[in-house]
Amino acid sequence: MEPKRLEVFTISNLLAVSVLCLPVVLGMTNCVTACGDDPAFRITTKHDRDKVKIAAEEDRVVIEVQSPKGISQAVVERSDDQWPASVMLRLHLKGLERLQVINGKRMLEASVSSQDGKRRISKDDSPLDAKHPSWMDIRMLDKDGEPVRRIPLNEGYFEMQLPKALLDDNPKSITFKWIDFYR
């Protein structure tokens, strides 16, 4: 009888240790997945509170930026040989007085007027129209992805597809600088 009691005690101890160690093991697995030796992108932000999340698919990447201060920047550096065919930027800001997208050789600037919602896009200080290859269509969306017309955006975001012309030279990194509202 005594050996059976010892066996039950040992199994229950193993079970308790397994349950206690499971979060540690899962945490390590998540770190290997998210923090692997060769992630597809490396992100550097200006402020610690800025959050950049990247959702990558085979030929598309969505870069989501949360910026509590509303004025900051992020550098997204690719580890792969090429950028995906499609790069979408989502800025979770209340306004967009200024956005700069810099690939090392070219700079696009964009803004959305808080008075009338008019979008302005320029390349190297020259205004662009919708027919220009560097044009970015900027959409204002609510938290559910539905179009909105008014600024400030409450829990919404600005969404834009980066133009292929910006990625043609296959830059190693892209820098995004933004200002929600001038202060």
Coordinates of N, CA and C in Angstrom, one line a residue:
M1 N 0.8 -1.2 0.0 CA 0.0 0.0 0.0 C 0.9 1.3 0.0
E2 N 1.9 1.3 0.7 CA 2.7 2.4 0.8 C 3.3 2.9 -0.5
P3 N 3.8 1.9 -1.4 CA 4.3 2.4 -2.7 C 3.2 3.1 -3.6
K4 N 2.0 2.6 -3.5 CA 0.9 3.3 -4.3 C 0.7 4.7 -3.8
R5 N 0.8 4.9 -2.5 CA 0.6 6.3 -2.0 C 1.8 7.2 -2.5
L6 N 3.0 6.6 -2.5 CA 4.1 7.4 -2.9 C 4.0 7.7 -4.4
E7 N 3.5 6.7 -5.2 CA 3.2 6.9 -6.6 C 2.2 8.1 -6.9
V8 N 1.1 8.1 -6.1 CA 0.1 9.1 -6.3 C 0.7 10.5 -5.9
F9 N 1.5 10.5 -4.9 CA 2.1 11.8 -4.5 C 3.1 12.3 -5.5
T10 N 3.8 11.4 -6.1 CA 4.8 11.8 -7.2 C 4.0 12.3 -8.4
I11 N 3.0 11.7 -8.8 CA 2.2 12.1 -10.0 C 1.6 13.4 -9.7
S12 N 1.0 13.6 -8.6 CA 0.4 14.9 -8.3 C 1.5 16.0 -8.2
N13 N 2.6 15.7 -7.7 CA 3.7 16.7 -7.7 C 4.1 17.1 -9.1
L14 N 4.3 16.0 -10.0 CA 4.6 16.3 -11.4 C 3.6 17.1 -12.1
L15 N 2.3 16.9 -11.8 CA 1.2 17.6 -12.4 C 1.3 19.1 -11.9
A16 N 1.5 19.3 -10.6 CA 1.6 20.7 -10.1 C 2.8 21.4 -10.8
V17 N 4.0 20.8 -10.8 CA 5.1 21.4 -11.5 C 4.9 21.7 -12.9
S18 N 4.2 20.8 -13.6 CA 3.9 21.0 -15.0 C 3.0 22.2 -15.2
V19 N 2.0 22.3 -14.4 CA 1.0 23.4 -14.5 C 1.7 24.7 -14.2
L20 N 2.6 24.7 -13.2 CA 3.4 26.0 -12.9 C 4.4 26.3 -14.0
C21 N 5.0 25.4 -14.6 CA 6.0 25.6 -15.6 C 5.4 25.9 -17.0
L22 N 4.2 25.6 -17.2 CA 3.6 25.8 -18.6 C 3.6 27.2 -19.0
P23 N 3.3 28.2 -18.2 CA 3.4 29.6 -18.7 C 4.8 30.0 -19.1
V24 N 5.8 29.5 -18.4 CA 7.2 29.8 -18.7 C 7.6 29.2 -20.1
V25 N 7.2 27.9 -20.3 CA 7.5 27.2 -21.5 C 6.7 27.9 -22.7
L26 N 5.5 28.3 -22.5 CA 4.7 29.0 -23.6 C 5.3 30.4 -23.8
G27 N 5.7 31.0 -22.8 CA 6.4 32.3 -22.9 C 7.6 32.2 -23.8
M28 N 8.4 31.2 -23.6 CA 9.6 31.0 -24.4 C 9.3 30.7 -25.8
T29 N 8.2 30.0 -26.0 CA 7.8 29.7 -27.4 C 7.4 31.0 -28.1
N30 N 6.6 31.8 -27.4 CA 6.2 33.1 -28.0 C 7.4 34.0 -28.3
C31 N 8.4 34.0 -27.5 CA 9.5 34.8 -27.7 C 10.3 34.3 -28.9
V32 N 10.4 33.0 -29.1 CA 11.1 32.5 -30.2 C 10.4 32.8 -31.5
T33 N 9.0 32.8 -31.5 CA 8.2 33.2 -32.6 C 8.3 34.7 -32.9
A34 N 8.1 35.5 -31.9 CA 8.1 36.9 -32.1 C 9.5 37.6 -32.1
C35 N 10.4 37.0 -31.4 CA 11.7 37.6 -31.2 C 12.8 36.7 -31.8
G36 N 12.5 36.0 -32.9 CA 13.5 35.0 -33.5 C 14.7 35.7 -33.9
D37 N 15.7 34.8 -34.3 CA 17.0 35.3 -34.7 C 16.9 36.2 -36.0
D38 N 15.9 36.0 -36.8 CA 15.8 36.7 -38.1 C 14.4 37.2 -38.3
P39 N 13.9 38.2 -37.6 CA 12.5 38.6 -37.8 C 12.5 39.4 -39.2
A40 N 11.3 39.4 -39.8 CA 11.2 40.0 -41.1 C 11.5 41.5 -41.1
F41 N 11.2 42.2 -40.0 CA 11.4 43.6 -39.8 C 11.9 44.0 -38.5
R42 N 12.8 45.0 -38.5 CA 13.2 45.6 -37.2 C 12.7 47.0 -37.1
I43 N 12.1 47.3 -35.9 CA 11.4 48.6 -35.7 C 12.2 49.4 -34.6
T44 N 12.4 50.6 -34.9 CA 12.9 51.5 -33.9 C 12.0 52.7 -33.8
T45 N 11.6 53.1 -32.6 CA 10.7 54.2 -32.4 C 11.4 55.3 -31.6
K46 N 10.9 56.5 -31.8 CA 11.5 57.6 -31.1 C 11.2 57.6 -29.6
H47 N 9.9 57.3 -29.3 CA 9.4 57.3 -27.9 C 9.1 55.8 -27.5
D48 N 9.4 55.5 -26.2 CA 9.1 54.2 -25.7 C 7.6 53.8 -25.8
R49 N 6.7 54.8 -25.6 CA 5.3 54.6 -25.6 C 4.7 54.4 -27.0
D50 N 5.5 54.7 -28.1 CA 5.0 54.4 -29.4 C 5.0 52.9 -29.6
K51 N 3.9 52.4 -30.3 CA 3.8 51.0 -30.6 C 3.7 50.8 -32.1
V52 N 4.5 49.9 -32.6 CA 4.4 49.6 -34.0 C 4.2 48.1 -34.1
K53 N 3.1 47.7 -34.8 CA 2.8 46.3 -35.0 C 2.8 46.0 -36.5
I54 N 3.4 44.9 -36.9 CA 3.5 44.6 -38.3 C 2.9 43.2 -38.5
A55 N 1.9 43.2 -39.4 CA 1.2 42.0 -39.8 C 1.7 41.7 -41.2
A56 N 2.5 40.6 -41.4 CA 3.1 40.3 -42.7 C 2.4 39.1 -43.3
E57 N 2.1 39.2 -44.5 CA 1.7 38.0 -45.3 C 2.7 37.8 -46.4
E58 N 2.4 36.9 -47.3 CA 3.4 36.6 -48.3 C 3.8 37.8 -49.2
D59 N 2.9 38.5 -49.7 CA 3.2 39.6 -50.6 C 2.6 41.0 -50.1
R60 N 2.3 41.0 -48.8 CA 1.6 42.2 -48.2 C 2.1 42.4 -46.8
V61 N 2.3 43.6 -46.4 CA 2.6 43.9 -45.0 C 1.7 45.1 -44.6
V62 N 1.2 45.1 -43.3 CA 0.4 46.2 -42.8 C 1.2 46.6 -41.5
I63 N 1.5 47.9 -41.5 CA 2.3 48.5 -40.4 C 1.3 49.4 -39.7
E64 N 1.0 49.0 -38.4 CA 0.1 49.7 -37.5 C 0.8 50.5 -36.5
V65 N 0.6 51.8 -36.4 CA 1.3 52.7 -35.5 C 0.3 53.3 -34.5
Q66 N 0.7 53.1 -33.2 CA 0.0 53.8 -32.1 C 0.9 54.8 -31.5
S67 N 0.5 56.0 -31.4 CA 1.4 57.1 -30.9 C 0.7 58.0 -29.9
P68 N 0.8 57.7 -28.6 CA 0.1 58.5 -27.6 C 0.4 60.0 -27.6
K69 N 1.6 60.3 -27.9 CA 2.0 61.7 -28.0 C 1.5 62.4 -29.2
G70 N 1.4 61.6 -30.3 CA 0.9 62.2 -31.6 C 2.0 62.8 -32.4
I71 N 3.2 63.0 -31.9 CA 4.3 63.5 -32.6 C 5.5 62.6 -32.4
S72 N 6.0 61.9 -33.5 CA 7.0 61.0 -33.3 C 7.6 60.5 -34.6
Q73 N 8.3 59.4 -34.6 CA 8.8 58.7 -35.8 C 9.1 57.3 -35.5
A74 N 9.2 56.5 -36.6 CA 9.6 55.1 -36.5 C 10.4 54.8 -37.8
V75 N 11.3 53.9 -37.6 CA 12.1 53.4 -38.7 C 11.8 51.9 -38.8
V76 N 11.4 51.4 -40.0 CA 11.1 50.0 -40.2 C 12.1 49.5 -41.2
E77 N 12.9 48.6 -40.7 CA 14.0 48.0 -41.5 C 13.7 46.6 -41.9
R78 N 13.8 46.3 -43.2 CA 13.5 44.9 -43.6 C 14.7 44.0 -43.4
S79 N 14.5 42.7 -43.1 CA 15.5 41.7 -43.0 C 15.6 40.9 -44.3
D80 N 14.4 40.8 -44.9 CA 14.3 40.0 -46.2 C 15.1 40.7 -47.3
D81 N 15.2 40.0 -48.4 CA 15.9 40.6 -49.6 C 15.0 41.7 -50.2
Q82 N 13.7 41.6 -50.1 CA 12.8 42.6 -50.8 C 11.7 43.0 -49.9
W83 N 11.1 44.2 -50.1 CA 9.9 44.5 -49.5 C 8.7 43.7 -50.1
P84 N 7.7 43.5 -49.4 CA 6.5 42.8 -50.0 C 6.0 43.8 -51.1
A85 N 5.2 43.2 -52.0 CA 4.6 44.0 -53.1 C 3.7 45.1 -52.6
S86 N 3.1 44.9 -51.5 CA 2.1 45.9 -51.0 C 2.5 46.2 -49.5
V87 N 2.7 47.5 -49.2 CA 3.0 48.0 -47.9 C 1.9 49.0 -47.5
M88 N 1.1 48.7 -46.5 CA 0.0 49.5 -46.0 C 0.4 50.1 -44.7
L89 N 0.2 51.4 -44.5 CA 0.5 52.1 -43.3 C -0.8 52.5 -42.6
R90 N -1.0 52.2 -41.3 CA -2.1 52.7 -40.6 C -1.6 53.5 -39.4
L91 N -2.0 54.8 -39.3 CA -1.6 55.6 -38.3 C -2.8 55.9 -37.4
H92 N -2.8 55.4 -36.1 CA -3.8 55.6 -35.2 C -3.6 56.9 -34.5
L93 N -4.0 58.0 -35.1 CA -3.9 59.4 -34.6 C -5.2 60.1 -34.8
K94 N -5.4 61.2 -34.0 CA -6.6 62.0 -34.1 C -6.6 62.9 -35.3
G95 N -5.4 63.3 -35.8 CA -5.3 64.1 -36.9 C -4.0 63.8 -37.7
L96 N -3.8 64.4 -38.8 CA -2.6 64.2 -39.6 C -2.2 65.5 -40.3
E97 N -1.6 66.3 -39.4 CA -1.1 67.6 -40.0 C 0.1 67.4 -40.9
R98 N 0.9 66.4 -40.5 CA 2.1 66.1 -41.4 C 2.6 64.7 -41.2
L99 N 2.9 64.1 -42.4 CA 3.5 62.8 -42.4 C 4.6 62.9 -43.4
Q100 N 5.8 62.4 -43.0 CA 6.9 62.2 -44.0 C 7.2 60.7 -44.1
V101 N 7.4 60.3 -45.3 CA 7.8 58.9 -45.6 C 9.1 59.0 -46.3
I102 N 10.1 58.5 -45.7 CA 11.5 58.7 -46.3 C 12.1 57.3 -46.6
N103 N 12.6 57.1 -47.8 CA 13.2 55.8 -48.1 C 14.8 55.9 -48.3
G104 N 15.3 57.1 -47.9 CA 16.8 57.3 -48.0 C 17.1 58.2 -49.2
K105 N 16.4 58.0 -50.3 CA 16.6 58.8 -51.5 C 15.4 59.8 -51.8
R106 N 14.2 59.4 -51.4 CA 13.1 60.2 -51.7 C 12.3 60.4 -50.4
M107 N 11.6 61.6 -50.4 CA 10.7 61.9 -49.3 C 9.3 62.3 -49.8
L108 N 8.3 61.6 -49.3 CA 7.0 62.0 -49.6 C 6.4 62.7 -48.3
E109 N 5.7 63.7 -48.5 CA 5.0 64.4 -47.4 C 3.5 64.4 -47.7
A110 N 2.7 64.2 -46.6 CA 1.3 64.2 -46.8 C 0.7 64.9 -45.6
S111 N -0.5 65.4 -45.8 CA -1.3 66.0 -44.7 C -2.8 65.9 -45.0
V112 N -3.6 65.9 -44.0 CA -5.0 65.9 -44.1 C -5.5 67.1 -43.3
S113 N -6.2 68.1 -44.0 CA -6.6 69.3 -43.4 C -7.7 69.0 -42.3
S114 N -7.5 69.5 -41.1 CA -8.5 69.3 -40.1 C -9.8 70.2 -40.3
Q115 N -9.7 71.2 -41.2 CA -10.9 72.0 -41.5 C -11.8 71.3 -42.6
D116 N -11.2 70.9 -43.7 CA -12.1 70.4 -44.8 C -11.7 68.9 -45.2
G117 N -10.8 68.3 -44.5 CA -10.4 66.9 -44.8 C -9.6 66.8 -46.1
K118 N -9.2 67.9 -46.8 CA -8.5 67.8 -48.0 C -7.1 67.2 -47.8
R119 N -6.8 66.3 -48.7 CA -5.5 65.6 -48.6 C -4.5 66.3 -49.5
R120 N -3.2 66.4 -49.0 CA -2.2 67.0 -49.8 C -1.0 66.1 -49.8
I121 N -0.4 65.8 -50.9 CA 0.7 64.9 -51.1 C 1.8 65.7 -51.9
S122 N 3.0 65.6 -51.4 CA 4.1 66.2 -52.2 C 5.3 65.3 -52.1
K123 N 6.1 65.5 -53.1 CA 7.4 64.7 -53.2 C 8.5 65.7 -53.4
D124 N 9.4 65.7 -52.5 CA 10.6 66.6 -52.5 C 10.1 68.0 -52.7
D125 N 9.1 68.4 -51.9 CA 8.5 69.8 -51.9 C 7.7 70.2 -53.2
S126 N 7.4 69.2 -54.0 CA 6.6 69.5 -55.2 C 5.2 68.8 -55.0
P127 N 4.1 69.6 -55.2 CA 2.8 69.0 -55.0 C 2.5 67.9 -56.1
L128 N 1.8 66.8 -55.7 CA 1.5 65.7 -56.6 C 0.0 65.7 -56.8
D129 N -0.4 65.1 -57.9 CA -1.8 64.9 -58.1 C -2.0 63.4 -58.1
A130 N -3.3 63.0 -58.2 CA -3.7 61.5 -58.1 C -3.1 60.7 -59.2
K131 N -2.6 61.3 -60.3 CA -2.1 60.5 -61.4 C -0.6 60.3 -61.3
H132 N 0.0 60.9 -60.4 CA 1.5 60.8 -60.2 C 1.8 59.4 -59.6
P133 N 2.9 58.7 -60.0 CA 3.2 57.4 -59.5 C 3.5 57.4 -58.0
S134 N 3.8 58.5 -57.4 CA 4.1 58.6 -56.0 C 2.9 59.0 -55.1
W135 N 1.8 59.2 -55.7 CA 0.6 59.6 -55.0 C 0.2 58.5 -54.0
M136 N -0.3 58.9 -52.8 CA -0.8 58.0 -51.8 C -2.3 58.4 -51.5
D137 N -3.2 57.5 -51.7 CA -4.6 57.8 -51.3 C -4.7 57.6 -49.8
I138 N -5.1 58.6 -49.1 CA -5.2 58.5 -47.6 C -6.6 58.4 -47.2
R139 N -6.9 57.4 -46.5 CA -8.3 57.1 -46.1 C -8.4 57.4 -44.6
M140 N -9.5 58.0 -44.1 CA -9.8 58.2 -42.7 C -10.9 57.1 -42.3
L141 N -10.6 56.3 -41.4 CA -11.5 55.2 -41.0 C -11.7 55.2 -39.5
D142 N -12.9 54.7 -39.1 CA -13.2 54.5 -37.7 C -12.6 53.2 -37.2
K143 N -12.8 52.9 -35.9 CA -12.1 51.7 -35.3 C -12.6 50.4 -36.0
D144 N -13.7 50.4 -36.7 CA -14.2 49.2 -37.4 C -13.8 49.2 -38.9
G145 N -13.1 50.2 -39.3 CA -12.6 50.3 -40.7 C -13.6 50.9 -41.6
E146 N -14.6 51.6 -41.0 CA -15.6 52.3 -41.9 C -15.1 53.7 -42.1
P147 N -15.4 54.3 -43.3 CA -14.9 55.6 -43.6 C -15.6 56.7 -42.7
V148 N -14.8 57.7 -42.4 CA -15.3 58.9 -41.6 C -14.9 60.1 -42.4
R149 N -15.6 61.2 -42.1 CA -15.3 62.5 -42.8 C -14.7 63.6 -41.9
R150 N -14.7 63.4 -40.6 CA -14.4 64.5 -39.7 C -13.2 64.2 -38.9
I151 N -12.4 65.2 -38.7 CA -11.2 65.2 -37.8 C -11.6 66.0 -36.5
P152 N -11.3 65.6 -35.3 CA -10.4 64.5 -34.9 C -11.1 63.2 -35.0
L153 N -10.2 62.2 -35.3 CA -10.6 60.8 -35.4 C -10.6 60.3 -34.0
N154 N -11.8 59.8 -33.5 CA -11.8 59.2 -32.2 C -11.7 57.7 -32.3
E155 N -10.6 57.1 -31.9 CA -10.3 55.7 -32.0 C -10.2 55.2 -33.4
G156 N -10.0 56.1 -34.4 CA -9.9 55.8 -35.8 C -8.4 55.8 -36.2
Y157 N -8.3 55.7 -37.5 CA -6.9 55.7 -38.1 C -6.9 56.2 -39.5
F158 N -5.7 56.7 -39.9 CA -5.5 57.1 -41.3 C -4.8 55.9 -42.0
E159 N -5.3 55.5 -43.1 CA -4.7 54.3 -43.8 C -4.2 54.8 -45.2
M160 N -3.0 54.3 -45.6 CA -2.5 54.6 -46.9 C -1.7 53.5 -47.4
Q161 N -1.8 53.2 -48.7 CA -0.9 52.3 -49.4 C 0.3 53.0 -49.8
L162 N 1.5 52.5 -49.4 CA 2.7 53.2 -49.9 C 2.8 53.0 -51.4
P163 N 3.2 54.0 -52.2 CA 3.3 53.9 -53.6 C 4.5 53.0 -54.0
K164 N 4.3 52.2 -55.0 CA 5.3 51.3 -55.5 C 6.6 52.1 -55.8
A165 N 6.5 53.3 -56.3 CA 7.6 54.2 -56.7 C 8.5 54.4 -55.5
L166 N 8.0 54.4 -54.3 CA 8.8 54.5 -53.1 C 9.6 53.3 -52.7
L167 N 9.1 52.1 -53.2 CA 9.8 50.9 -53.0 C 10.7 50.4 -54.1
D168 N 10.6 51.1 -55.3 CA 11.3 50.6 -56.5 C 12.8 50.4 -56.2
D169 N 13.4 51.2 -55.5 CA 14.9 51.1 -55.2 C 15.2 50.1 -54.1
N170 N 14.1 49.4 -53.6 CA 14.3 48.4 -52.5 C 15.1 48.9 -51.4
P171 N 14.7 50.0 -50.7 CA 15.5 50.6 -49.6 C 15.6 49.6 -48.5
K172 N 16.6 49.7 -47.8 CA 16.8 48.8 -46.6 C 15.8 49.2 -45.5
S173 N 15.5 50.5 -45.4 CA 14.6 50.9 -44.3 C 13.7 52.0 -44.9
I174 N 12.6 52.2 -44.2 CA 11.7 53.3 -44.4 C 11.5 54.0 -43.1
T175 N 11.6 55.4 -43.1 CA 11.3 56.2 -41.9 C 10.0 56.9 -42.1
F176 N 9.2 56.8 -41.0 CA 7.9 57.5 -41.0 C 8.0 58.5 -39.8
K177 N 7.7 59.8 -40.2 CA 7.6 60.9 -39.2 C 6.2 61.4 -39.2
W178 N 5.6 61.6 -38.1 CA 4.2 62.1 -38.1 C 4.0 63.2 -37.0
I179 N 3.0 64.0 -37.3 CA 2.5 65.0 -36.4 C 1.0 65.0 -36.5
D180 N 0.3 64.7 -35.4 CA -1.1 64.7 -35.4 C -1.7 66.1 -35.6
F181 N -1.3 67.0 -34.7 CA -1.7 68.4 -34.7 C -0.5 69.2 -34.3
Y182 N -0.3 70.3 -35.0 CA 0.7 71.3 -34.5 C 0.3 71.9 -33.2
R183 N 1.2 72.0 -32.3 CA 0.9 72.6 -31.0 C 1.5 74.0 -30.8

